[in-house]
Short mmCIF file of C-alpha atoms in Angstrom, two decimals:
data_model
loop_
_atom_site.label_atom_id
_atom_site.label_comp_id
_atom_site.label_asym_id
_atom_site.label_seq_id
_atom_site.Cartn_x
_atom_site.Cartn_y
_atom_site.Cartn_z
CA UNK A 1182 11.54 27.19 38.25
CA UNK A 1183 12.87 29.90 35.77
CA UNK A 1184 10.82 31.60 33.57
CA UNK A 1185 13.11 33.97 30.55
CA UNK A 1186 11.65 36.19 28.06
CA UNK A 1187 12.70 37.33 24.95
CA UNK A 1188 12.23 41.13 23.48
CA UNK A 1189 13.64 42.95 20.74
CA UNK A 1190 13.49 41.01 17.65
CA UNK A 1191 12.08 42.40 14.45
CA UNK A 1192 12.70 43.48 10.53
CA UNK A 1193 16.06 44.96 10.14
CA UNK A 1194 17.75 46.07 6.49
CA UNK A 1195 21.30 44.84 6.25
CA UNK A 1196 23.65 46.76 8.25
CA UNK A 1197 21.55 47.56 10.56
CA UNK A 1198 21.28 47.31 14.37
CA UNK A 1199 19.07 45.15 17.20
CA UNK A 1200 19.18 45.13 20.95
CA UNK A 1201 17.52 42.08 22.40
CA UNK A 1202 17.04 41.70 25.90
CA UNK A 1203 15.80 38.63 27.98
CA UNK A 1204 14.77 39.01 31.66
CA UNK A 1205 14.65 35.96 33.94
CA UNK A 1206 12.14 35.01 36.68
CA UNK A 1207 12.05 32.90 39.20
CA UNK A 1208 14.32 31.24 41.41
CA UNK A 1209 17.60 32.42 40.08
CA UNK A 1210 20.53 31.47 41.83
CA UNK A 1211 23.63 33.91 41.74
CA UNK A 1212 25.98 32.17 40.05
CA UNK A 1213 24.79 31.61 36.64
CA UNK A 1214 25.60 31.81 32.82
CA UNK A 1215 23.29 33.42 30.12
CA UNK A 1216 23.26 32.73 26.58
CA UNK A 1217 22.42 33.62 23.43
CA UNK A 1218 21.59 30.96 20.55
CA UNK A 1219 19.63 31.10 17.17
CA UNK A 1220 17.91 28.76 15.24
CA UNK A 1221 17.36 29.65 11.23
CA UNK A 1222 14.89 26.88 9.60
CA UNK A 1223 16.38 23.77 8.91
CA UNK A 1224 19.74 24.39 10.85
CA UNK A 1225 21.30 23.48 14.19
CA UNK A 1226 20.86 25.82 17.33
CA UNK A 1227 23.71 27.58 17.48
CA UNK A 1228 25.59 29.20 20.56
CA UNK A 1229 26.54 33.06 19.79
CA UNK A 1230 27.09 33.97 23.28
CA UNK A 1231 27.69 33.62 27.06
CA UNK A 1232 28.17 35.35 29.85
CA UNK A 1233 28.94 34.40 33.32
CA UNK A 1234 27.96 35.90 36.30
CA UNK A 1235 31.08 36.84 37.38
CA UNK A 1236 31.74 38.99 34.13
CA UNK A 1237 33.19 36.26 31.68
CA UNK A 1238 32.07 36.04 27.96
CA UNK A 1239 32.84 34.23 25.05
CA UNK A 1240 32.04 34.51 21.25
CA UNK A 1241 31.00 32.34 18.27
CA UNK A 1242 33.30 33.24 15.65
CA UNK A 1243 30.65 34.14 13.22
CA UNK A 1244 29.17 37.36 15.34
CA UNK A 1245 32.61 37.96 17.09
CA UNK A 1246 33.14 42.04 16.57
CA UNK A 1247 29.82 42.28 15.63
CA UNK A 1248 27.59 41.74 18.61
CA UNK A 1249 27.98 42.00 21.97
CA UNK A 1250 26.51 40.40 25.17
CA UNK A 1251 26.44 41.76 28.65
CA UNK A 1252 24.10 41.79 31.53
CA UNK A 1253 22.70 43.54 34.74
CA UNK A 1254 22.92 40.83 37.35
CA UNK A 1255 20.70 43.04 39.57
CA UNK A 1256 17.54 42.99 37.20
CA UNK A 1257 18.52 39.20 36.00
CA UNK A 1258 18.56 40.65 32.38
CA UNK A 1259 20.77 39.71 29.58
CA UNK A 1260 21.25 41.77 26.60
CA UNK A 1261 22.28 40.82 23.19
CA UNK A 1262 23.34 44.10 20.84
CA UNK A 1263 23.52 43.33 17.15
CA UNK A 1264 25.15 45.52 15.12
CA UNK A 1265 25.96 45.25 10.84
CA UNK A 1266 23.47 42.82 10.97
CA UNK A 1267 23.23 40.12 7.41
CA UNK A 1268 20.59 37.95 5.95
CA UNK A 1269 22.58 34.93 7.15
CA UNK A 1270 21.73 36.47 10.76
CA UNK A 1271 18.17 35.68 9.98
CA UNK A 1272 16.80 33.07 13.30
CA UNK A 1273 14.94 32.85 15.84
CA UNK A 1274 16.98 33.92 19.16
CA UNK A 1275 16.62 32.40 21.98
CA UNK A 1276 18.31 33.00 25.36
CA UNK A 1277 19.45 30.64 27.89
CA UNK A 1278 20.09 30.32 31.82
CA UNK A 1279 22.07 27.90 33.49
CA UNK A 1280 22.83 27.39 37.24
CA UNK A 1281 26.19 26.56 37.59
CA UNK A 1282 25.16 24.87 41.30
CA UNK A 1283 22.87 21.97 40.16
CA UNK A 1284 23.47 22.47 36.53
CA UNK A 1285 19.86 22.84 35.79
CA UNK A 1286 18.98 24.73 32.47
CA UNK A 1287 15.96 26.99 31.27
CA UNK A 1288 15.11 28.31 27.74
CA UNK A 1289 13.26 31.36 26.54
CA UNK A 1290 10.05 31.31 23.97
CA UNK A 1291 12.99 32.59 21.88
CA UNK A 1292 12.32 35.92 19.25
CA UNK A 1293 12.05 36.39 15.61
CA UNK A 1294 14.87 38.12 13.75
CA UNK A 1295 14.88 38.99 10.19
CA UNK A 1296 17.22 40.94 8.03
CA UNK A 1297 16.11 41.55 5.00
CA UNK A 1298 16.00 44.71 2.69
#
């Protein structure tokens, strides 16, 4: 069993800036990828972000240049830095794990983010 948590998420004014970070507990087997998705009301989760294990990361178009992903394999943490943030970036967050062995997936409680002036 994996167990992620969410931190970071807030009130932010347009243009600004958000680090969220999600550490995961548990049984975590080495090769892995984290994501990031979001969830506004009445939409779609959607994938922003992934990173594998070994380094390898890919972008949604709509937060490509904008935020960036990255994690410290050692502490099981990923990190999710928003930057020029919109209203449209207005969601709940949530992060993701998934063993690549086994395929098994685990979700954060996912975190509020609101940008709003």
């Amino acid at each position: 069993q994996v167990q992620l948590v969410e931190s970071g998420g807030g009130l932010v004014q347009p243009g600004g800036s958000l680090r969220l970070s999600c550490a995961a507990s548990g049984t975590i087997f080495s090769i892995n990828v984290m994501g990031w998705y979001r969830q506004a009301p009445k939409k779609q989760r959607e994938l922003l972000a992934t990173i594998t294990s070994g380094g390898g990361i890919n972008y949604a178009d709509s937060v490509k240049g904008r935020f960036t992903i990255s994690r410290d394999n050692a502490k099981n943490t990923v990190y999710l830095q928003m930057n020029s943030l919109k209203p449209e970036d207005t969601a709940v967050y949530y992060c993701n794990i998934r063993r690549v062995v086994g395929g098994t997936s685990y979700w954060g409680q996912g975190t509020q983010v609101t940008v709003s002036s």
